[in-house]
Amino acid sequence: MSFDNRYINSITIHYLYSRSFYKLDMDRETQEAYNYNLSQIEKYWTEQGIYEQGLIALTLYKKGKMDTAKKIVKSLKERALVNNELGMYFKYPNNCYWNELPIETHALMIDVFDTITNDKESVEQLKIWLLKNRQTTHWKTTKATASAILALLTNDSWL
């Protein structure tokens, strides 16, 4: 298997993220494919959307690849918009794809910043945007609502 070919998609990223929660034994072929895909997300994370970059950062963090995970968070922070009144947020695409939904993506960003860098200031700013967003619009799905509530309650300071 060549490690120079670029092949990565959203489903593969979700698989690797889901798999990162478990320590299951793999046979040799499965381990080789798994390692290949890990190398792909580590190498080509810049070509993914914000949501996938968050999943990649969390996956690599859980796999002990701290340098790349922190690089991704640094890149996300550099692209974030910060407003005194609105908090920290991102310019979300205006699409309806499941991996580009703004509330779910924003909730994931709270987890990313809290887990990988423990950046309390950014987490608080991200939470402010989530609450301000809720004041002016409604969260369109139960998944969005559940994701937002979980993100808001992940830190004891908001209880």
PDB file of C-alpha atoms in Angstrom:
ATOM      1  CA  MET A   1       0.000   0.000   0.000  1.00  0.00           C
ATOM      2  CA  SER A   2       1.435   3.369  -1.003  1.00  0.00           C
ATOM      3  CA  PHE A   3       1.351   6.134   1.577  1.00  0.00           C
ATOM      4  CA  ASP A   4       1.826   8.843  -1.046  1.00  0.00           C
ATOM      5  CA  ASN A   5      -1.652   8.603  -2.545  1.00  0.00           C
ATOM      6  CA  ARG A   6      -4.223  11.006  -1.143  1.00  0.00           C
ATOM      7  CA  TYR A   7      -7.436   9.276  -0.196  1.00  0.00           C
ATOM      8  CA  ILE A   8      -9.542  10.465   2.688  1.00  0.00           C
ATOM      9  CA  ASN A   9     -13.228  11.278   3.045  1.00  0.00           C
ATOM     10  CA  SER A  10     -15.699  12.262   5.731  1.00  0.00           C
ATOM     11  CA  ILE A  11     -16.893   8.708   6.397  1.00  0.00           C
ATOM     12  CA  THR A  12     -13.322   7.506   6.936  1.00  0.00           C
ATOM     13  CA  ILE A  13     -12.690  10.409   9.319  1.00  0.00           C
ATOM     14  CA  HIS A  14     -15.835   9.530  11.284  1.00  0.00           C
ATOM     15  CA  TYR A  15     -14.792   5.877  11.408  1.00  0.00           C
ATOM     16  CA  LEU A  16     -11.355   6.765  12.784  1.00  0.00           C
ATOM     17  CA  TYR A  17     -12.911   9.149  15.308  1.00  0.00           C
ATOM     18  CA  SER A  18     -15.398   6.501  16.473  1.00  0.00           C
ATOM     19  CA  ARG A  19     -12.691   3.869  16.605  1.00  0.00           C
ATOM     20  CA  SER A  20     -10.527   6.135  18.768  1.00  0.00           C
ATOM     21  CA  PHE A  21     -12.897   5.556  21.697  1.00  0.00           C
ATOM     22  CA  TYR A  22     -12.085   1.843  21.807  1.00  0.00           C
ATOM     23  CA  LYS A  23      -8.966  -0.262  22.134  1.00  0.00           C
ATOM     24  CA  LEU A  24      -9.950  -3.289  20.117  1.00  0.00           C
ATOM     25  CA  ASP A  25      -7.504  -5.806  18.736  1.00  0.00           C
ATOM     26  CA  MET A  26      -7.140  -5.820  14.957  1.00  0.00           C
ATOM     27  CA  ASP A  27      -5.756  -8.425  12.625  1.00  0.00           C
ATOM     28  CA  ARG A  28      -2.682  -7.478  10.598  1.00  0.00           C
ATOM     29  CA  GLU A  29      -4.575  -6.340   7.469  1.00  0.00           C
ATOM     30  CA  THR A  30      -7.063  -4.254   9.447  1.00  0.00           C
ATOM     31  CA  GLN A  31      -4.238  -2.672  11.464  1.00  0.00           C
ATOM     32  CA  GLU A  32      -2.385  -1.830   8.259  1.00  0.00           C
ATOM     33  CA  ALA A  33      -5.485  -0.185   6.761  1.00  0.00           C
ATOM     34  CA  TYR A  34      -6.151   1.637  10.028  1.00  0.00           C
ATOM     35  CA  ASN A  35      -2.583   2.961  10.214  1.00  0.00           C
ATOM     36  CA  TYR A  36      -2.740   3.992   6.549  1.00  0.00           C
ATOM     37  CA  ASN A  37      -5.915   6.010   7.154  1.00  0.00           C
ATOM     38  CA  LEU A  38      -4.441   7.599  10.303  1.00  0.00           C
ATOM     39  CA  SER A  39      -1.445   8.696   8.245  1.00  0.00           C
ATOM     40  CA  GLN A  40      -3.801  10.098   5.611  1.00  0.00           C
ATOM     41  CA  ILE A  41      -5.765  12.272   8.033  1.00  0.00           C
ATOM     42  CA  GLU A  42      -2.556  13.461   9.642  1.00  0.00           C
ATOM     43  CA  LYS A  43      -1.090  14.363   6.276  1.00  0.00           C
ATOM     44  CA  TYR A  44      -4.154  15.881   4.565  1.00  0.00           C
ATOM     45  CA  TRP A  45      -6.128  17.497   7.395  1.00  0.00           C
ATOM     46  CA  THR A  46      -5.801  20.942   5.785  1.00  0.00           C
ATOM     47  CA  GLU A  47      -7.989  19.814   2.886  1.00  0.00           C
ATOM     48  CA  GLN A  48     -10.972  19.068   5.125  1.00  0.00           C
ATOM     49  CA  GLY A  49     -13.783  21.256   6.421  1.00  0.00           C
ATOM     50  CA  ILE A  50     -13.959  22.668   9.933  1.00  0.00           C
ATOM     51  CA  TYR A  51     -16.061  19.802  11.305  1.00  0.00           C
ATOM     52  CA  GLU A  52     -13.748  17.133   9.920  1.00  0.00           C
ATOM     53  CA  GLN A  53     -10.692  19.010  11.166  1.00  0.00           C
ATOM     54  CA  GLY A  54     -12.204  18.928  14.641  1.00  0.00           C
ATOM     55  CA  LEU A  55     -12.775  15.177  14.412  1.00  0.00           C
ATOM     56  CA  ILE A  56      -9.254  14.667  13.076  1.00  0.00           C
ATOM     57  CA  ALA A  57      -7.752  16.732  15.902  1.00  0.00           C
ATOM     58  CA  LEU A  58      -9.616  14.720  18.549  1.00  0.00           C
ATOM     59  CA  THR A  59      -8.704  11.418  16.878  1.00  0.00           C
ATOM     60  CA  LEU A  60      -5.009  12.269  16.625  1.00  0.00           C
ATOM     61  CA  TYR A  61      -5.000  13.567  20.196  1.00  0.00           C
ATOM     62  CA  LYS A  62      -6.410  10.258  21.447  1.00  0.00           C
ATOM     63  CA  LYS A  63      -3.788   8.418  19.419  1.00  0.00           C
ATOM     64  CA  GLY A  64      -0.954  10.378  21.030  1.00  0.00           C
ATOM     65  CA  LYS A  65      -0.161  12.528  17.996  1.00  0.00           C
ATOM     66  CA  MET A  66      -0.245  15.729  20.050  1.00  0.00           C
ATOM     67  CA  ASP A  67       1.818  17.892  17.705  1.00  0.00           C
ATOM     68  CA  THR A  68      -0.568  17.586  14.777  1.00  0.00           C
ATOM     69  CA  ALA A  69      -3.644  17.839  17.006  1.00  0.00           C
ATOM     70  CA  LYS A  70      -2.347  21.091  18.504  1.00  0.00           C
ATOM     71  CA  LYS A  71      -1.409  22.362  15.040  1.00  0.00           C
ATOM     72  CA  ILE A  72      -5.008  21.842  13.938  1.00  0.00           C
ATOM     73  CA  VAL A  73      -6.358  23.695  16.978  1.00  0.00           C
ATOM     74  CA  LYS A  74      -3.909  26.547  16.354  1.00  0.00           C
ATOM     75  CA  SER A  75      -5.102  26.751  12.749  1.00  0.00           C
ATOM     76  CA  LEU A  76      -8.750  26.738  13.847  1.00  0.00           C
ATOM     77  CA  LYS A  77      -8.081  29.506  16.366  1.00  0.00           C
ATOM     78  CA  GLU A  78      -6.348  31.613  13.719  1.00  0.00           C
ATOM     79  CA  ARG A  79      -9.398  31.295  11.431  1.00  0.00           C
ATOM     80  CA  ALA A  80     -11.930  31.999  14.182  1.00  0.00           C
ATOM     81  CA  LEU A  81     -13.735  35.304  14.309  1.00  0.00           C
ATOM     82  CA  VAL A  82     -13.808  36.970  17.724  1.00  0.00           C
ATOM     83  CA  ASN A  83     -16.270  39.656  18.705  1.00  0.00           C
ATOM     84  CA  ASN A  84     -16.636  41.187  22.183  1.00  0.00           C
ATOM     85  CA  GLU A  85     -20.399  40.793  22.082  1.00  0.00           C
ATOM     86  CA  LEU A  86     -20.786  37.593  20.056  1.00  0.00           C
ATOM     87  CA  GLY A  87     -17.837  35.589  21.342  1.00  0.00           C
ATOM     88  CA  MET A  88     -15.746  33.279  19.148  1.00  0.00           C
ATOM     89  CA  TYR A  89     -17.217  31.682  16.043  1.00  0.00           C
ATOM     90  CA  PHE A  90     -16.370  30.546  12.537  1.00  0.00           C
ATOM     91  CA  LYS A  91     -17.604  31.480   9.106  1.00  0.00           C
ATOM     92  CA  TYR A  92     -19.753  28.448   8.480  1.00  0.00           C
ATOM     93  CA  PRO A  93     -20.675  27.449   4.934  1.00  0.00           C
ATOM     94  CA  ASN A  94     -24.303  28.059   4.023  1.00  0.00           C
ATOM     95  CA  ASN A  95     -25.025  24.426   3.149  1.00  0.00           C
ATOM     96  CA  CYS A  96     -27.325  21.770   4.487  1.00  0.00           C
ATOM     97  CA  TYR A  97     -24.846  18.879   4.485  1.00  0.00           C
ATOM     98  CA  TRP A  98     -24.764  16.984   7.767  1.00  0.00           C
ATOM     99  CA  ASN A  99     -21.071  17.694   8.267  1.00  0.00           C
ATOM    100  CA  GLU A 100     -21.456  21.441   7.709  1.00  0.00           C
ATOM    101  CA  LEU A 101     -24.252  22.235  10.143  1.00  0.00           C
ATOM    102  CA  PRO A 102     -23.166  25.227  12.250  1.00  0.00           C
ATOM    103  CA  ILE A 103     -24.524  24.299  15.698  1.00  0.00           C
ATOM    104  CA  GLU A 104     -23.158  20.759  15.644  1.00  0.00           C
ATOM    105  CA  THR A 105     -19.832  22.013  14.293  1.00  0.00           C
ATOM    106  CA  HIS A 106     -19.643  24.723  16.932  1.00  0.00           C
ATOM    107  CA  ALA A 107     -20.399  22.233  19.712  1.00  0.00           C
ATOM    108  CA  LEU A 108     -17.585  20.047  18.394  1.00  0.00           C
ATOM    109  CA  MET A 109     -15.213  23.038  18.433  1.00  0.00           C
ATOM    110  CA  ILE A 110     -15.941  23.515  22.141  1.00  0.00           C
ATOM    111  CA  ASP A 111     -14.920  19.904  22.729  1.00  0.00           C
ATOM    112  CA  VAL A 112     -11.804  20.324  20.560  1.00  0.00           C
ATOM    113  CA  PHE A 113     -10.567  23.456  22.341  1.00  0.00           C
ATOM    114  CA  ASP A 114     -11.388  22.076  25.781  1.00  0.00           C
ATOM    115  CA  THR A 115      -9.911  18.603  25.276  1.00  0.00           C
ATOM    116  CA  ILE A 116      -6.768  19.314  23.288  1.00  0.00           C
ATOM    117  CA  THR A 117      -5.515  22.677  24.546  1.00  0.00           C
ATOM    118  CA  ASN A 118      -7.624  23.238  27.666  1.00  0.00           C
ATOM    119  CA  ASP A 119      -7.996  26.826  26.385  1.00  0.00           C
ATOM    120  CA  LYS A 120     -10.632  28.023  28.875  1.00  0.00           C
ATOM    121  CA  GLU A 121     -10.863  31.517  27.401  1.00  0.00           C
ATOM    122  CA  SER A 122     -11.616  30.205  23.898  1.00  0.00           C
ATOM    123  CA  VAL A 123     -14.098  27.675  25.283  1.00  0.00           C
ATOM    124  CA  GLU A 124     -15.951  30.449  27.125  1.00  0.00           C
ATOM    125  CA  GLN A 125     -15.981  32.595  23.978  1.00  0.00           C
ATOM    126  CA  LEU A 126     -17.289  29.673  21.907  1.00  0.00           C
ATOM    127  CA  LYS A 127     -20.051  29.087  24.457  1.00  0.00           C
ATOM    128  CA  ILE A 128     -21.035  32.768  24.349  1.00  0.00           C
ATOM    129  CA  TRP A 129     -21.553  32.532  20.586  1.00  0.00           C
ATOM    130  CA  LEU A 130     -23.668  29.420  21.021  1.00  0.00           C
ATOM    131  CA  LEU A 131     -25.940  31.165  23.532  1.00  0.00           C
ATOM    132  CA  LYS A 132     -26.112  34.379  21.489  1.00  0.00           C
ATOM    133  CA  ASN A 133     -27.022  32.317  18.450  1.00  0.00           C
ATOM    134  CA  ARG A 134     -29.833  30.680  20.394  1.00  0.00           C
ATOM    135  CA  GLN A 135     -31.186  34.071  21.421  1.00  0.00           C
ATOM    136  CA  THR A 136     -31.691  35.125  17.805  1.00  0.00           C
ATOM    137  CA  THR A 137     -32.475  31.827  16.057  1.00  0.00           C
ATOM    138  CA  HIS A 138     -33.748  28.409  16.973  1.00  0.00           C
ATOM    139  CA  TRP A 139     -31.663  25.281  16.815  1.00  0.00           C
ATOM    140  CA  LYS A 140     -33.277  23.505  13.894  1.00  0.00           C
ATOM    141  CA  THR A 141     -32.941  19.880  14.971  1.00  0.00           C
ATOM    142  CA  THR A 142     -32.956  17.808  18.123  1.00  0.00           C
ATOM    143  CA  LYS A 143     -29.400  16.750  17.261  1.00  0.00           C
ATOM    144  CA  ALA A 144     -28.314  20.394  17.180  1.00  0.00           C
ATOM    145  CA  THR A 145     -30.051  21.069  20.485  1.00  0.00           C
ATOM    146  CA  ALA A 146     -28.516  18.018  22.165  1.00  0.00           C
ATOM    147  CA  SER A 147     -25.045  18.855  20.824  1.00  0.00           C
ATOM    148  CA  ALA A 148     -25.318  22.451  22.001  1.00  0.00           C
ATOM    149  CA  ILE A 149     -26.549  21.550  25.475  1.00  0.00           C
ATOM    150  CA  LEU A 150     -23.813  18.953  25.921  1.00  0.00           C
ATOM    151  CA  ALA A 151     -21.187  21.482  24.806  1.00  0.00           C
ATOM    152  CA  LEU A 152     -22.504  24.115  27.207  1.00  0.00           C
ATOM    153  CA  LEU A 153     -22.505  21.732  30.152  1.00  0.00           C
ATOM    154  CA  THR A 154     -19.095  20.125  29.567  1.00  0.00           C
ATOM    155  CA  ASN A 155     -17.404  22.650  31.841  1.00  0.00           C
ATOM    156  CA  ASP A 156     -18.518  22.914  35.469  1.00  0.00           C
ATOM    157  CA  SER A 157     -18.305  26.705  35.400  1.00  0.00           C
ATOM    158  CA  TRP A 158     -21.588  26.940  33.484  1.00  0.00           C
ATOM    159  CA  LEU A 159     -23.564  24.828  35.934  1.00  0.00           C
TER     160      LEU A 159
END
